[in-house]
Amino acid sequence: MIKIAPSILSADFAALGHDIARVEAGGADQLHVDVMDGRFVPNITIGPVVVAAIRKRTRLPLDVHLMIVEPERYIPEFVAAGADMVTVHAEACPHLQRTLAQIRELGARGGVALNPSTPPDALEYVLDDLDLVLVMSVNPGFGGQAFIPSTHRKIRDIRALLGDRHRRVDVSVDGGVKADLAKALANDGASTLVAGSAIFGAADPAAAVRAIRDAATAR
Ligand code: DX5
Ligand code: ZN
């Protein structure tokens, strides 16, 4: 079963509770929350207070994507605010194994995000320490960018690296995901599709969630 994770980056931040209710009604499986610091990526978004506010409005699992340097400084605050999953970037973590252990010790699920140019090998020695891999299909920082086609091969390579022993690890794809890519991404081995502009940019975000799921599961 493929999971659909609307990215609130493309929601209306002045009407966030309303937008979240719409995707919840559409059957979203989890919410993807993009945290940016203006250092790891050239954009600034939100912090733990917003995650805590979202936590009060929804029962959906919160998948917090940290696009920040030194994420280990802020992970406890994000988990305390209600993050169920915390994903850090391999490129931002010189002590990646320690950072993943920190996330699990706090009771959350730990994920590693890879920029488009970062090879899957970065994961090889932390396979026992992670619960999800977030494959970036755009260079992180902004919503609404075009999907990078080499992502297809990368998802297949990551699935091969995970093998049977780590088949429960979630492989999530983030950036430029639209309904017309959903089937191919599911076939590549993706288990979660993150989509921002394709969902919140649509006139009916609930219908957009259903359209992505239908496309992913179509025969
Ligand atoms: C990009 C973010 C994504 C973004 C995806 O840096 O990590 O989660 O919101 O937005 P779309 O689906 O519009 O590419
Ligand atoms: Zn993201």
Tab-separated table of C-alpha atoms and ligand atoms in Angstrom:
chain	number	residue	atom	x	y	z
A	1	MET	CA	0.000	0.000	0.000
A	2	ILE	CA	1.496	3.287	-1.090
A	3	LYS	CA	1.288	6.201	1.352
A	4	ILE	CA	0.523	9.756	0.301
A	5	ALA	CA	2.163	12.560	2.292
A	6	PRO	CA	0.982	16.077	1.418
A	7	SER	CA	3.744	18.635	1.976
A	8	ILE	CA	2.323	21.636	3.802
A	9	LEU	CA	4.973	23.875	2.225
A	10	SER	CA	2.467	24.612	-0.542
A	11	ALA	CA	-0.503	25.045	1.824
A	12	ASP	CA	-1.946	28.403	2.864
A	13	PHE	CA	-0.016	29.117	6.082
A	14	ALA	CA	-2.702	31.570	7.171
A	15	ALA	CA	-5.314	28.809	6.881
A	16	LEU	CA	-3.238	25.787	7.745
A	17	GLY	CA	-5.819	24.013	9.919
A	18	HIS	CA	-8.358	24.245	7.104
A	19	ASP	CA	-5.927	22.986	4.464
A	20	ILE	CA	-4.872	20.069	6.673
A	21	ALA	CA	-8.523	19.082	7.185
A	22	ARG	CA	-8.979	19.012	3.409
A	23	VAL	CA	-6.134	16.547	2.771
A	24	GLU	CA	-7.179	14.489	5.770
A	25	ALA	CA	-10.625	14.182	4.177
A	26	GLY	CA	-8.917	13.039	0.984
A	27	GLY	CA	-7.308	10.122	2.824
A	28	ALA	CA	-3.750	11.426	3.277
A	29	ASP	CA	-1.626	8.965	5.269
A	30	GLN	CA	0.741	11.443	6.900
A	31	LEU	CA	1.724	15.105	6.711
A	32	HIS	CA	5.132	16.162	5.436
A	33	VAL	CA	6.527	19.215	7.228
A	34	ASP	CA	9.447	21.042	5.584
A	35	VAL	CA	11.810	22.804	7.997
A	36	MET	CA	14.386	25.087	6.336
A	37	ASP	CA	17.059	27.246	7.971
A	38	GLY	CA	18.407	29.518	5.239
A	39	ARG	CA	21.787	27.800	5.592
A	40	PHE	CA	21.502	24.206	4.445
A	41	VAL	CA	18.992	25.443	1.872
A	42	PRO	CA	18.434	28.999	0.581
A	43	ASN	CA	15.008	29.400	2.168
A	44	ILE	CA	13.546	29.723	5.674
A	45	THR	CA	10.270	28.133	6.750
A	46	ILE	CA	9.037	27.001	10.131
A	47	GLY	CA	10.167	25.699	13.521
A	48	PRO	CA	8.916	23.562	16.416
A	49	VAL	CA	6.126	25.957	17.483
A	50	VAL	CA	4.356	25.405	14.168
A	51	VAL	CA	4.795	21.632	14.439
A	52	ALA	CA	3.198	21.803	17.912
A	53	ALA	CA	0.288	23.820	16.504
A	54	ILE	CA	-0.243	21.288	13.698
A	55	ARG	CA	-0.064	18.420	16.203
A	56	LYS	CA	-3.144	19.814	17.950
A	57	ARG	CA	-5.121	19.907	14.703
A	58	THR	CA	-4.578	16.438	13.272
A	59	ARG	CA	-4.102	12.806	14.235
A	60	LEU	CA	-2.090	12.085	11.093
A	61	PRO	CA	1.542	11.117	11.661
A	62	LEU	CA	3.889	14.082	11.213
A	63	ASP	CA	6.877	13.474	8.976
A	64	VAL	CA	9.318	16.305	9.723
A	65	HIS	CA	11.949	16.917	7.031
A	66	LEU	CA	14.845	18.880	8.524
A	67	MET	CA	16.712	20.826	5.843
A	68	ILE	CA	18.957	22.419	8.445
A	69	VAL	CA	22.590	22.324	9.510
A	70	GLU	CA	23.402	20.763	12.895
A	71	PRO	CA	19.988	19.082	13.138
A	72	GLU	CA	21.051	17.295	16.348
A	73	ARG	CA	20.646	20.617	18.180
A	74	TYR	CA	16.931	20.809	17.390
A	75	ILE	CA	15.750	17.183	17.149
A	76	PRO	CA	14.581	16.996	20.814
A	77	GLU	CA	12.400	20.076	20.335
A	78	PHE	CA	10.792	18.727	17.174
A	79	VAL	CA	10.035	15.364	18.804
A	80	ALA	CA	8.606	17.133	21.862
A	81	ALA	CA	6.453	19.216	19.500
A	82	GLY	CA	4.923	16.038	18.083
A	83	ALA	CA	7.071	14.777	15.205
A	84	ASP	CA	6.506	11.053	14.623
A	85	MET	CA	9.261	10.806	12.019
A	86	VAL	CA	12.341	12.995	11.840
A	87	THR	CA	14.415	13.009	8.661
A	88	VAL	CA	17.866	14.550	8.511
A	89	HIS	CA	20.062	15.122	5.474
A	90	ALA	CA	23.108	12.885	5.078
A	91	GLU	CA	24.950	15.959	3.726
A	92	ALA	CA	24.301	17.861	6.981
A	93	CYS	CA	25.351	15.082	9.382
A	94	PRO	CA	29.024	14.195	9.823
A	95	HIS	CA	27.942	11.789	12.591
A	96	LEU	CA	24.897	10.371	10.855
A	97	GLN	CA	24.747	7.131	12.864
A	98	ARG	CA	24.758	9.073	16.122
A	99	THR	CA	22.056	11.434	14.903
A	100	LEU	CA	19.811	8.523	13.849
A	101	ALA	CA	20.332	6.876	17.235
A	102	GLN	CA	19.365	10.163	18.894
A	103	ILE	CA	16.052	10.250	16.987
A	104	ARG	CA	15.157	6.675	17.973
A	105	GLU	CA	16.161	7.212	21.597
A	106	LEU	CA	13.653	10.052	21.715
A	107	GLY	CA	10.956	7.650	20.502
A	108	ALA	CA	10.560	8.830	16.905
A	109	ARG	CA	11.309	7.097	13.628
A	110	GLY	CA	14.528	8.187	11.969
A	111	GLY	CA	15.008	9.010	8.326
A	112	VAL	CA	17.847	10.000	6.032
A	113	ALA	CA	17.312	12.347	3.094
A	114	LEU	CA	19.654	12.328	0.113
A	115	ASN	CA	20.085	15.275	-2.232
A	116	PRO	CA	19.862	14.413	-5.944
A	117	SER	CA	23.660	14.254	-6.323
A	118	THR	CA	24.288	12.138	-3.199
A	119	PRO	CA	24.759	8.445	-4.014
A	120	PRO	CA	22.872	5.658	-2.188
A	121	ASP	CA	26.203	4.445	-0.723
A	122	ALA	CA	25.803	7.143	1.937
A	123	LEU	CA	23.241	4.781	3.517
A	124	GLU	CA	25.251	1.595	3.386
A	125	TYR	CA	26.539	1.535	6.966
A	126	VAL	CA	23.441	2.961	8.663
A	127	LEU	CA	20.846	0.526	7.294
A	128	ASP	CA	20.192	-0.876	10.779
A	129	ASP	CA	19.758	2.611	12.213
A	130	LEU	CA	17.095	4.053	9.916
A	131	ASP	CA	13.352	3.647	9.394
A	132	LEU	CA	12.988	5.642	6.207
A	133	VAL	CA	14.920	7.039	3.285
A	134	LEU	CA	13.768	10.293	1.709
A	135	VAL	CA	14.924	10.438	-1.881
A	136	MET	CA	15.028	14.061	-3.009
A	137	SER	CA	13.846	14.349	-6.597
A	138	VAL	CA	14.604	18.100	-6.636
A	139	ASN	CA	17.337	20.127	-4.968
A	140	PRO	CA	15.695	21.000	-1.655
A	141	GLY	CA	14.605	24.513	-0.784
A	142	PHE	CA	11.446	25.251	-2.712
A	143	GLY	CA	8.160	23.706	-3.742
A	144	GLY	CA	7.002	23.557	-7.329
A	145	GLN	CA	10.278	22.468	-8.969
A	146	ALA	CA	10.578	19.930	-11.785
A	147	PHE	CA	11.171	16.243	-10.974
A	148	ILE	CA	14.724	15.063	-11.779
A	149	PRO	CA	14.468	11.867	-13.899
A	150	SER	CA	17.592	10.114	-12.503
A	151	THR	CA	15.524	9.637	-9.312
A	152	HIS	CA	13.893	6.560	-10.861
A	153	ARG	CA	17.178	4.685	-11.038
A	154	LYS	CA	18.176	5.913	-7.589
A	155	ILE	CA	15.016	4.507	-5.985
A	156	ARG	CA	15.693	1.134	-7.616
A	157	ASP	CA	19.314	1.222	-6.414
A	158	ILE	CA	18.190	2.054	-2.869
A	159	ARG	CA	15.673	-0.817	-2.882
A	160	ALA	CA	18.462	-3.151	-4.015
A	161	LEU	CA	20.708	-1.868	-1.225
A	162	LEU	CA	17.938	-2.385	1.357
A	163	GLY	CA	17.331	-5.915	0.071
A	164	ASP	CA	15.057	-8.323	1.845
A	165	ARG	CA	16.500	-7.712	5.283
A	166	HIS	CA	15.483	-4.048	5.269
A	167	ARG	CA	12.352	-4.271	3.148
A	168	ARG	CA	10.265	-2.566	5.860
A	169	VAL	CA	12.258	0.644	5.486
A	170	ASP	CA	10.079	3.283	3.870
A	171	VAL	CA	11.366	4.780	0.650
A	172	SER	CA	9.805	8.193	0.217
A	173	VAL	CA	10.144	10.452	-2.852
A	174	ASP	CA	10.062	14.231	-2.424
A	175	GLY	CA	9.954	16.922	-5.100
A	176	GLY	CA	7.996	17.443	-8.300
A	177	VAL	CA	5.780	14.417	-7.661
A	178	LYS	CA	2.537	14.513	-9.629
A	179	ALA	CA	-0.111	11.894	-10.443
A	180	ASP	CA	1.449	11.082	-13.816
A	181	LEU	CA	4.691	9.944	-12.113
A	182	ALA	CA	3.020	7.964	-9.319
A	183	LYS	CA	2.766	4.591	-11.041
A	184	ALA	CA	6.388	4.589	-12.208
A	185	LEU	CA	7.624	5.629	-8.750
A	186	ALA	CA	5.623	2.850	-7.086
A	187	ASN	CA	7.076	0.363	-9.579
A	188	ASP	CA	10.584	1.647	-8.833
A	189	GLY	CA	10.013	0.739	-5.176
A	190	ALA	CA	8.795	3.942	-3.540
A	191	SER	CA	6.429	3.346	-0.623
A	192	THR	CA	5.567	6.981	0.167
A	193	LEU	CA	4.916	9.834	-2.244
A	194	VAL	CA	5.372	13.380	-0.916
A	195	ALA	CA	3.581	16.072	-2.918
A	196	GLY	CA	3.178	19.760	-2.213
A	197	SER	CA	2.121	21.854	-5.179
A	198	ALA	CA	0.318	18.938	-6.884
A	199	ILE	CA	-1.992	18.723	-3.852
A	200	PHE	CA	-2.279	22.193	-2.306
A	201	GLY	CA	-2.021	23.920	-5.690
A	202	ALA	CA	-5.072	21.987	-6.885
A	203	ALA	CA	-8.578	23.457	-6.658
A	204	ASP	CA	-9.621	20.400	-4.637
A	205	PRO	CA	-6.724	19.092	-2.498
A	206	ALA	CA	-8.750	16.083	-1.272
A	207	ALA	CA	-9.386	14.998	-4.860
A	208	ALA	CA	-5.704	15.543	-5.661
A	209	VAL	CA	-4.683	13.131	-2.868
A	210	ARG	CA	-7.090	10.530	-4.252
A	211	ALA	CA	-5.863	11.094	-7.821
A	212	ILE	CA	-2.238	10.451	-6.835
A	213	ARG	CA	-3.196	7.310	-4.920
A	214	ASP	CA	-5.388	6.026	-7.776
A	215	ALA	CA	-2.600	6.635	-10.276
A	216	ALA	CA	-0.041	4.853	-8.062
A	217	THR	CA	-2.230	1.803	-7.566
A	218	ALA	CA	-3.665	1.588	-11.110
A	219	ARG	CA	-2.985	-1.681	-12.928
B	1	DX5	C1	11.492	20.732	-1.196
B	1	DX5	C2	10.654	20.122	-0.103
B	1	DX5	C3	9.474	19.395	-0.616
B	1	DX5	C4	8.470	20.283	-1.314
B	1	DX5	C5	7.830	19.487	-2.391
B	1	DX5	O1	12.644	21.257	-0.648
B	1	DX5	O2	11.429	19.187	0.635
B	1	DX5	O3	8.837	18.637	0.398
B	1	DX5	O4	7.476	20.764	-0.472
B	1	DX5	O5	7.024	20.333	-3.138
B	1	DX5	P1	6.545	19.964	-4.610
B	1	DX5	O6	5.742	18.696	-4.489
B	1	DX5	O7	5.758	21.126	-5.023
B	1	DX5	O8	7.788	19.750	-5.425
B	2	ZN	ZN	10.353	17.823	2.010
